[in-house]
Coordinates of C-alpha atoms in Angstrom, one line a residue:
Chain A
X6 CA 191.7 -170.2 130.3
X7 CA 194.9 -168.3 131.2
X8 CA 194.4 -166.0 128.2
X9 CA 191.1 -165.5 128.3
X10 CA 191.2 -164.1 131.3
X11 CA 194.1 -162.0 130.4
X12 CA 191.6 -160.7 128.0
X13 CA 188.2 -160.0 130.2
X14 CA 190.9 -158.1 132.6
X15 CA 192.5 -156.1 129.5
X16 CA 189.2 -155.0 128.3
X17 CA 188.1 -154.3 131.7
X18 CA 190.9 -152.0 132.5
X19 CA 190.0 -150.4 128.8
X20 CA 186.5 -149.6 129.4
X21 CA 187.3 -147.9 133.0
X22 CA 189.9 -146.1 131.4
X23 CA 187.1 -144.7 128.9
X24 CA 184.3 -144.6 131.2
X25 CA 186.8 -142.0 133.4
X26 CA 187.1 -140.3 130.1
X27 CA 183.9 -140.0 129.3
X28 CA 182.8 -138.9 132.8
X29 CA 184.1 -135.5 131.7
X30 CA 182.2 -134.9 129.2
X31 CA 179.3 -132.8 130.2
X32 CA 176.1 -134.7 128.4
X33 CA 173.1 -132.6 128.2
X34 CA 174.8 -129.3 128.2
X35 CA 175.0 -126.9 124.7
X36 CA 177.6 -127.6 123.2
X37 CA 177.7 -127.2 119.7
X38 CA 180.3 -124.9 117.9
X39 CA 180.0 -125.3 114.9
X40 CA 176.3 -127.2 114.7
X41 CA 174.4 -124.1 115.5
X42 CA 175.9 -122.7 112.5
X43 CA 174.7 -125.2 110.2
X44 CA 171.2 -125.6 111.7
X45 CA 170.8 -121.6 111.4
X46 CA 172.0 -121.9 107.6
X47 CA 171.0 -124.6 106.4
X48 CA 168.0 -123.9 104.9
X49 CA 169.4 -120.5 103.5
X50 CA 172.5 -121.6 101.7
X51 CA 171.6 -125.6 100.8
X52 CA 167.4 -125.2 100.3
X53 CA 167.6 -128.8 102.4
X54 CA 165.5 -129.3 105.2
X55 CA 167.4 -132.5 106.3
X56 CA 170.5 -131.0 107.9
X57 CA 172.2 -134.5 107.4
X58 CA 172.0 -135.1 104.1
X59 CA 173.1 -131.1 103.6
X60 CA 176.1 -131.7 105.9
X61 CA 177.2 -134.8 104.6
X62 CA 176.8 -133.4 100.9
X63 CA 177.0 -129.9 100.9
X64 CA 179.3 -128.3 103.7
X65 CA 181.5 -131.4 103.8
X66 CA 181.4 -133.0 100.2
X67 CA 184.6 -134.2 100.3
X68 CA 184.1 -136.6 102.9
X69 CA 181.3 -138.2 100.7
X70 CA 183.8 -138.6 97.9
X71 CA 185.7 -140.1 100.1
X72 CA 183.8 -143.1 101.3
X73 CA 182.3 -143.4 97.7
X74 CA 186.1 -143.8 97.4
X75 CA 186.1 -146.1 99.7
X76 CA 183.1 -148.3 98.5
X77 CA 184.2 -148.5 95.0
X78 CA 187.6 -149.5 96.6
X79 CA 186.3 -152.2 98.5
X80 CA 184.2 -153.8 95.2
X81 CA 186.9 -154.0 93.2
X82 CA 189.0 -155.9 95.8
X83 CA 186.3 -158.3 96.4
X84 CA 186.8 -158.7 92.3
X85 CA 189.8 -158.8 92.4
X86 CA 190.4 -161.2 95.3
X87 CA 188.3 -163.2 93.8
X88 CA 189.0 -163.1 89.9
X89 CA 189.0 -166.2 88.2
X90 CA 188.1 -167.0 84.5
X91 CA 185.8 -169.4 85.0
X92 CA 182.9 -168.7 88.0
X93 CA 179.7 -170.1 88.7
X94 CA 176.7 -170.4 91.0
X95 CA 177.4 -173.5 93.2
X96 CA 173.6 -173.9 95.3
X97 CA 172.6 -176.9 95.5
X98 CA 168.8 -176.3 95.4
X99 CA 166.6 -173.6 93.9
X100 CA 164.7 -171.6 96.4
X101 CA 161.0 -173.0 97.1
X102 CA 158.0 -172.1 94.9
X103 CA 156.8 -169.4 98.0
X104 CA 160.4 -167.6 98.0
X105 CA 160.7 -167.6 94.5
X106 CA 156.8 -165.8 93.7
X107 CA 157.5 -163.9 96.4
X108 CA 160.3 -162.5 95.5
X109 CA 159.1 -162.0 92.0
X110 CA 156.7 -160.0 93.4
X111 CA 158.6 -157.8 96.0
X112 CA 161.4 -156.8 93.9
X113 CA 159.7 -153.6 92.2
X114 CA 158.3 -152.5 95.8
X115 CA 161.7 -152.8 97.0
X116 CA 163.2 -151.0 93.8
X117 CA 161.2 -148.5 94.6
X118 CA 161.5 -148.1 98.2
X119 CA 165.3 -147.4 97.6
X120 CA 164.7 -145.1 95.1
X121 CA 162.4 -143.1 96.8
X122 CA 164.8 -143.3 100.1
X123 CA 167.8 -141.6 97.7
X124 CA 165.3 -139.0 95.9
X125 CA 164.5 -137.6 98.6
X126 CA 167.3 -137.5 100.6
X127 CA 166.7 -134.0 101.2
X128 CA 163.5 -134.4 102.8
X129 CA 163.6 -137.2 104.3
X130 CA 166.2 -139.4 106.4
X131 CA 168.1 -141.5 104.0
X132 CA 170.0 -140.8 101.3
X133 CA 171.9 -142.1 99.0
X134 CA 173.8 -144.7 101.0
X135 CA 170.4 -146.7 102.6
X136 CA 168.6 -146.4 99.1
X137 CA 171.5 -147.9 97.1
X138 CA 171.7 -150.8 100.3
X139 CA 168.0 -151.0 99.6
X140 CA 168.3 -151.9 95.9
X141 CA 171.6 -154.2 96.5
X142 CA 169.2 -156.3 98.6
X143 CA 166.6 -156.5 96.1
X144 CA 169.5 -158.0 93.8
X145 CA 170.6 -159.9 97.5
X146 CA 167.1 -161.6 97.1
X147 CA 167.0 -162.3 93.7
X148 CA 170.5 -164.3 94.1
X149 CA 168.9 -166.1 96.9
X150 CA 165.8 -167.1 95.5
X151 CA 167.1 -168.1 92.1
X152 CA 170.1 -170.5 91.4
X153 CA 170.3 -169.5 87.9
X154 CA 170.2 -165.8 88.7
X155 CA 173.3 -163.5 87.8
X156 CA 173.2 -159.5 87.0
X157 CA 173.8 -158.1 83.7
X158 CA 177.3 -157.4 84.2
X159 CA 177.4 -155.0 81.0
X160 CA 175.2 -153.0 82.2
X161 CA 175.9 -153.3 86.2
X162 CA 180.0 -152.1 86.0
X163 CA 179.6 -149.3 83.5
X164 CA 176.6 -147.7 85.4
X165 CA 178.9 -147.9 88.5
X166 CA 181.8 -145.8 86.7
X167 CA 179.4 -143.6 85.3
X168 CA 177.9 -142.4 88.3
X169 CA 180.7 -141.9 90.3
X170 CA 182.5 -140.3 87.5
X171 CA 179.2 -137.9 87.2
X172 CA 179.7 -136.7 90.6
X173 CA 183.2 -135.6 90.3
X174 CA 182.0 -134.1 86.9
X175 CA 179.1 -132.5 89.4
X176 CA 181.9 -131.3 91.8
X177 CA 184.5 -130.3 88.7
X178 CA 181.5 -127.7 87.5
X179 CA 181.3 -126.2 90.3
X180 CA 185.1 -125.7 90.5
X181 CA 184.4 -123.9 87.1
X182 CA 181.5 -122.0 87.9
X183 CA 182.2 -121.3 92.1
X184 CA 185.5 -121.2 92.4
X185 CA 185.9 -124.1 94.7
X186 CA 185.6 -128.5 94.4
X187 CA 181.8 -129.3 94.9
X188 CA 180.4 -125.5 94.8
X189 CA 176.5 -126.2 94.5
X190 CA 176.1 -124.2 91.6
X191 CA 172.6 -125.1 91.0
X192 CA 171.2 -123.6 94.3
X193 CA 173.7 -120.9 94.8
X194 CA 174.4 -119.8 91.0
X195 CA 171.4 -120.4 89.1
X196 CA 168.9 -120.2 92.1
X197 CA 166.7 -123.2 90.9
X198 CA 163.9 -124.2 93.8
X199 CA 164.5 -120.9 95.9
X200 CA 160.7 -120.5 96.5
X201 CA 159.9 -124.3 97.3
X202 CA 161.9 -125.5 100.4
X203 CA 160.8 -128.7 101.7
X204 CA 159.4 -129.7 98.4
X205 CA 161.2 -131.9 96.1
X206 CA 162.3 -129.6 93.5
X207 CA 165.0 -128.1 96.6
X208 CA 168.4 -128.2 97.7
X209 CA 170.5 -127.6 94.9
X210 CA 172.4 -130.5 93.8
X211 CA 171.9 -132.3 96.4
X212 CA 168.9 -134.7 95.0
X213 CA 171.1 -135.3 91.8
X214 CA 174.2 -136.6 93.6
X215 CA 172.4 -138.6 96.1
X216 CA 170.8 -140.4 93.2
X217 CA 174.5 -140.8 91.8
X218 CA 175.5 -142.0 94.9
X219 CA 172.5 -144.5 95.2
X220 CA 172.9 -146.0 91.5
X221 CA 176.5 -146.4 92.7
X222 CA 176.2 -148.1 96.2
X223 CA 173.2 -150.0 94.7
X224 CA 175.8 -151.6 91.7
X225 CA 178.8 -151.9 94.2
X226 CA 177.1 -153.7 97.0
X227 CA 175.4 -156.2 94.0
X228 CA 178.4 -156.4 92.4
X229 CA 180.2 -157.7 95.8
X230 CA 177.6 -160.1 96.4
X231 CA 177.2 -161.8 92.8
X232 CA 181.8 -161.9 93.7
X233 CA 181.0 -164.1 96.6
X234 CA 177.9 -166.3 95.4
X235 CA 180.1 -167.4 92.5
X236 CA 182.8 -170.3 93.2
X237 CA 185.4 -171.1 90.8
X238 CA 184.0 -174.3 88.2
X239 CA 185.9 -177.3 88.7
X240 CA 188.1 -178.4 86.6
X241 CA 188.1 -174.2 85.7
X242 CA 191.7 -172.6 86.6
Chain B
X8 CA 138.4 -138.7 119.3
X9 CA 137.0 -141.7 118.5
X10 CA 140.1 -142.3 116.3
X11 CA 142.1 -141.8 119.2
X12 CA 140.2 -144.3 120.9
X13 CA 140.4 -146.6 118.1
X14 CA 144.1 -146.7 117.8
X15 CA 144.4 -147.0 121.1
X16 CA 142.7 -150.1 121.4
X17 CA 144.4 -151.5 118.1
X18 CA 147.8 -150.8 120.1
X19 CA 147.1 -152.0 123.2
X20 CA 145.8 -155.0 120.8
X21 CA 148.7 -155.3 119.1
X22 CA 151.0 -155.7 122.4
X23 CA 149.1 -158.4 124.0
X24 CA 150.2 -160.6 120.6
X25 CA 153.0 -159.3 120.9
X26 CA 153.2 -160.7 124.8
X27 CA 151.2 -164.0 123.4
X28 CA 154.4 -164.6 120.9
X29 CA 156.8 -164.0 123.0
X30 CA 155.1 -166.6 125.3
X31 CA 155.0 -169.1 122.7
X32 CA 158.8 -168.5 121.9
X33 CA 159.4 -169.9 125.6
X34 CA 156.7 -172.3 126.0
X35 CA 156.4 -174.5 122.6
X36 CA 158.5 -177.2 122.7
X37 CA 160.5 -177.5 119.0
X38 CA 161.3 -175.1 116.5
X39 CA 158.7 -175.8 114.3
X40 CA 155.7 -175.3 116.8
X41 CA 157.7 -172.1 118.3
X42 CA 157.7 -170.5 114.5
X43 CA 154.2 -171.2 114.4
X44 CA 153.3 -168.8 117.4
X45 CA 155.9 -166.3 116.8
X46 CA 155.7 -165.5 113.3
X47 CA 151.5 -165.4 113.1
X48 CA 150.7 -163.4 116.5
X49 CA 154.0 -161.5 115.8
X50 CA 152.2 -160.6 112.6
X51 CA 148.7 -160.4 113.8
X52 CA 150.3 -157.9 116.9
X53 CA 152.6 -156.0 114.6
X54 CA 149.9 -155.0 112.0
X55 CA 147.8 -153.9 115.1
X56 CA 150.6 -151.9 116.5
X57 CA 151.5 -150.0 113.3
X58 CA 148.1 -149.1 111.8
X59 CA 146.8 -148.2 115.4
X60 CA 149.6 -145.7 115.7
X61 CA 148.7 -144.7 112.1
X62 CA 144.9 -144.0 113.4
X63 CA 145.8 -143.0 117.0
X64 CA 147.9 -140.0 115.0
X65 CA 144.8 -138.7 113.2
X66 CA 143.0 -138.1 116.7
X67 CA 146.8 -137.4 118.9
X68 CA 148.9 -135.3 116.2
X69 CA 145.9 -133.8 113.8
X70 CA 147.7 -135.4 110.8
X71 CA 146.6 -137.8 108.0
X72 CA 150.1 -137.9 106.6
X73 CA 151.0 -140.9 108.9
X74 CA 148.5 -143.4 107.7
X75 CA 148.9 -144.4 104.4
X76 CA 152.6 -144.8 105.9
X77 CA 151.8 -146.9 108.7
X78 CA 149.6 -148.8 105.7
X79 CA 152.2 -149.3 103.6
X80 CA 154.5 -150.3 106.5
X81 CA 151.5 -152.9 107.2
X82 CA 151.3 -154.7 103.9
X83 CA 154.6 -155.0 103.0
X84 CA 155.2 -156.6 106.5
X85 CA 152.1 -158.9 105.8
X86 CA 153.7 -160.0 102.4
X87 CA 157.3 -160.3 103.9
X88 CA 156.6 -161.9 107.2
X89 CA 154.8 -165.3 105.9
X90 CA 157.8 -165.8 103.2
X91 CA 160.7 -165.0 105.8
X92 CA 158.7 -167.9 108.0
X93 CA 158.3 -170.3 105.0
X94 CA 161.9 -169.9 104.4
X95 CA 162.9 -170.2 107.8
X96 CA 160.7 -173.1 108.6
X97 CA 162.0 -175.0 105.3
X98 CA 165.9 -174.7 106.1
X99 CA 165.3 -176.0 109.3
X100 CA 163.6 -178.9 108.3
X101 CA 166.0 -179.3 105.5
X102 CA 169.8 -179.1 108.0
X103 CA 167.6 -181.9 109.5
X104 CA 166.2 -180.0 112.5
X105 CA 164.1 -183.0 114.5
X106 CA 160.4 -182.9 115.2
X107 CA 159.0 -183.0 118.7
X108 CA 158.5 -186.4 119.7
X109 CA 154.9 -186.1 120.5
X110 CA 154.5 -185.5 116.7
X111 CA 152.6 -188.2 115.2
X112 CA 152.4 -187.8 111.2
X113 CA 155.1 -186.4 108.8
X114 CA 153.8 -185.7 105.4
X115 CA 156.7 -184.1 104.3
X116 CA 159.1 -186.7 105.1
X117 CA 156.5 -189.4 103.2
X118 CA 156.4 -187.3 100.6
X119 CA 160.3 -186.5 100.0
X120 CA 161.0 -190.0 100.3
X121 CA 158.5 -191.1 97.9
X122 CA 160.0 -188.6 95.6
X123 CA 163.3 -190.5 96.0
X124 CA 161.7 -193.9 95.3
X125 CA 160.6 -192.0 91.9
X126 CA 163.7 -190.8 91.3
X127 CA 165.8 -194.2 91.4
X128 CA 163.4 -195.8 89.9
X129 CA 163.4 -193.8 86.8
X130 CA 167.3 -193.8 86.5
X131 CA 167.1 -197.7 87.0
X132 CA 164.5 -197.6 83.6
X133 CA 166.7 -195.5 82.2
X134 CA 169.7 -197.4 83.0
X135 CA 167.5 -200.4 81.8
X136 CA 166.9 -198.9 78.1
X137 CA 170.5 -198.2 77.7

């Protein structure tokens, strides 16, 4: 009782404290700096009409690595939490008849779905992080659905190495061609899609490393999911 | 125009299931009769809703491009909402979620236990052979 009072007051006193802060901030008012730069440029030097995905790719690529960094990270601590020799599906009871057929049938729609969302991540809001959750789910469903159900772990792991390898290859070329880590040499060196902004053929490299990063993200999330459906066998290690 | 008009109406439609639903979240009186009213008018209201906006755009916005959206937006929430219901409906009864007591038949409980019966009686003809 004692201490959870001590707590409501604590927070309290925290969020007056930030409300003060915040009541300095002028909301409403211009303010951007550095945004008015990118939404005046970006169409010129990325060819992407979503200033989002251009940002997040383009102008500060690093940052991406990063929390593809930071994904990859996280799966193979959820492997390697959770490594044991022998691991398998412990449900109880298969998913009904209705689940399972439907399921059946909404996994290509939902392939799909996330595919398109990283594709056209330069059109479109998305990118390669909500397509690649998209497809994990598809797997997500599958596992539900289906006891039996596990991924094709020698194709799953080495696609996931691959693509994230391919966009520090991506990045590395344009260190050779531009001069500097993740240069977008196909838009500003070879001029590919100059006269077709907004279309899909656009924006430089960004369509080909958001479908990197969604083939990545897609096999991570899957791959942290079929780590925590599976239990150790008994009698196993 | 008349699309506007249209959509409008499919809209305005759509929110009085919507309104329905939400009444029958408060007023059924177990889980299983409340699922009943909120999944099918939430369905019913939501496919209103989005392919009215879809229509309601061709009059309000001079643009095709949001229909076949709003379309594909409708079926797939016509093939996903029945299934989540199913699925929802099914654990409940399964973690042994009671029926309102008013309820008078139980098919599913007949059947399951008749199952059972099966069951035991062929491991017992089993156990028998050996």
């Amino acid at each position: 009782m004692v201490k959870r009072a001590l707590a409501i007051v604590l927070i309290l006193i925290t969020g007056y404290w930030l409300a003060n802060a915040l009541a300095q901030v002028p909301f409403g008012a211009d303010k951007m700096l550095v945004g008015k730069y990118y939404l005046e440029n970006v169409k010129d030097q990325t060819g992407a009409v979503n200033a989002v995905t251009a940002v997040v790719v383009n102008y500060r690529g690093l940052d991406t690595l990063g929390e593809v960094t930071v994904l990859f990270i996280a799966a193979t601590g959820v492997a390697a939490l959770l490594w044991r020799k022998k691991r398998e599906r412990t449900a109880k009871s298969e998913g009904s008849v209705v689940l399972q057929t439907g399921s059946r049938l909404l996994l290509p729609f939902i392939m799909l779905f996330g595919a398109y969302i990283f594709i056209h991540g330069h059109l479109t809001p998305g990118g390669g992080f909500p397509g690649g959750a998209t497809i994990a789910t598809a797997f997500l469903m599958l596992y539900l659905a289906f006891r039996e159900y596990e991924i094709p772990h020698k194709v799953f792991e080495p696609l996931e190495g691959l693509a994230g390898m391919s966009y520090v290859i991506v990045g590395l070329i344009g260190l050779a061609i531009g001069g500097y880590f993740l240069f977008d040499w196909i838009w500003q060196t070879w001029q590919l899609g100059h006269d077709n902004i907004g279309k899909l053929f656009s924006a430089g490299f960004i369509p080909i490393i958001y479908t990197l990063i969604g083939l990545k993200v897609g096999t991570e999330l899957t791959g942290i999911v079929d780590n925590m459906v599976k239990e150790p066998k008994e009698g196993g290690q | 125009m008349i699309s506007e008009i249209i959509g409008e109406f499919l809209v305005l439609f759509g929110t009085i299931f919507y309104f329905l639903s939400s009444l029958g979240l408060i007023r059924m009186p177990d889980v299983y009769n409340r699922m009943q009213t909120a999944t099918k008018s939430a369905t019913l209201g939501s496919l209103g809703v989005i392919i009215g906006v879809g229509i309601w755009a061709i009059g309000h916005v001079g643009s095709y491009a949001w229909l076949p959206k709003t379309f594909v937006i409708a079926v797939f929430l016509l093939l996903t909402n029945p299934i989540s219901a199913h699925a929802l409906i099914r654990a409940a009864y399964k973690s042994g979620i009671p029926l309102w007591e008013g309820s008078i038949v139980d098919k599913y409980r007949e059947y399951l236990e008749k199952e059972e019966g099966k069951e035991e009686v062929s491991d017992e003809t089993k156990e028998g052979e050996q």
